[in-house]
């Protein structure tokens, strides 16, 4: 823990006085100070002026990051027959129906994204208490309940990121790896911010995007100028 403390102390010192910076400056700071022994994820956190407890203020959606996430995503698909074969051909890691439901009910959740054909939802619905808290429940609004399982699997594997506002109105996600080129990280950050901006719900009142910050897995956060992040 001593080394971790020194690293964080040094990173905080480097970030001192660097609040409200441009996306480019924030990316450069985060990359420079991501010095863990593994390839840290660059994470974005956005504080929004919404109360997700109200249906008309919920923020959720997906975005295809132009340069991917750098993360290997394991995809599970609930499907039968030709659609199950389509999912397997598209690269799904796990495909099943009742058997997959029983596996999940037994406590084995060896996947990062869950997709289902509409006819499978009566089965998948029984897993709400298990998949819901993990943000893995298939939902037509984000394209994970669909007959086009090929497109859904390929999108998940190709760098598509889901986002959803949590109770306090915070949205966060990984937008790449510290090893990425700065320009690619900047593109990913701007694509993510734009997607969240487009997802502004009808019930949002006052300032929608209140705060944007970037960090690496093991590093402190740096706040980004909101107007710069949104391109305004």
mmCIF file with all atom_site columns, C-alpha atoms in Angstrom, residues 7-8 11-12 15 30 33 214-216 218-222:
data_model
loop_
_atom_site.group_PDB
_atom_site.id
_atom_site.type_symbol
_atom_site.label_atom_id
_atom_site.label_alt_id
_atom_site.label_comp_id
_atom_site.label_asym_id
_atom_site.label_entity_id
_atom_site.label_seq_id
_atom_site.pdbx_PDB_ins_code
_atom_site.Cartn_x
_atom_site.Cartn_y
_atom_site.Cartn_z
_atom_site.occupancy
_atom_site.B_iso_or_equiv
_atom_site.pdbx_formal_charge
_atom_site.auth_seq_id
_atom_site.auth_comp_id
_atom_site.auth_asym_id
_atom_site.auth_atom_id
_atom_site.pdbx_PDB_model_num
ATOM 1  C CA . UNK A 1 7   ? 1.764   7.165  -6.606  1.00 0.00 ? 7   UNK A CA 1
ATOM 2  C CA . UNK A 1 8   ? -1.555  8.730  -5.665  1.00 0.00 ? 8   UNK A CA 1
ATOM 3  C CA . UNK A 1 11  ? -0.709  12.166 -9.145  1.00 0.00 ? 11  UNK A CA 1
ATOM 4  C CA . UNK A 1 12  ? -2.685  14.516 -6.922  1.00 0.00 ? 12  UNK A CA 1
ATOM 5  C CA . UNK A 1 15  ? -3.405  17.500 -10.825 1.00 0.00 ? 15  UNK A CA 1
ATOM 6  C CA . UNK A 1 30  ? -4.675  11.132 -16.825 1.00 0.00 ? 30  UNK A CA 1
ATOM 7  C CA . UNK A 1 33  ? -0.182  9.728  -14.295 1.00 0.00 ? 33  UNK A CA 1
ATOM 8  C CA . UNK A 1 214 ? -11.831 11.954 -16.057 1.00 0.00 ? 214 UNK A CA 1
ATOM 9  C CA . UNK A 1 215 ? -9.681  9.537  -14.105 1.00 0.00 ? 215 UNK A CA 1
ATOM 10 C CA . UNK A 1 216 ? -7.765  6.315  -14.528 1.00 0.00 ? 216 UNK A CA 1
ATOM 11 C CA . UNK A 1 218 ? -5.979  3.879  -9.846  1.00 0.00 ? 218 UNK A CA 1
ATOM 12 C CA . UNK A 1 219 ? -5.698  7.645  -10.184 1.00 0.00 ? 219 UNK A CA 1
ATOM 13 C CA . UNK A 1 220 ? -7.497  10.751 -8.937  1.00 0.00 ? 220 UNK A CA 1
ATOM 14 C CA . UNK A 1 221 ? -10.013 12.619 -11.052 1.00 0.00 ? 221 UNK A CA 1
ATOM 15 C CA . UNK A 1 222 ? -9.588  15.852 -12.963 1.00 0.00 ? 222 UNK A CA 1
#
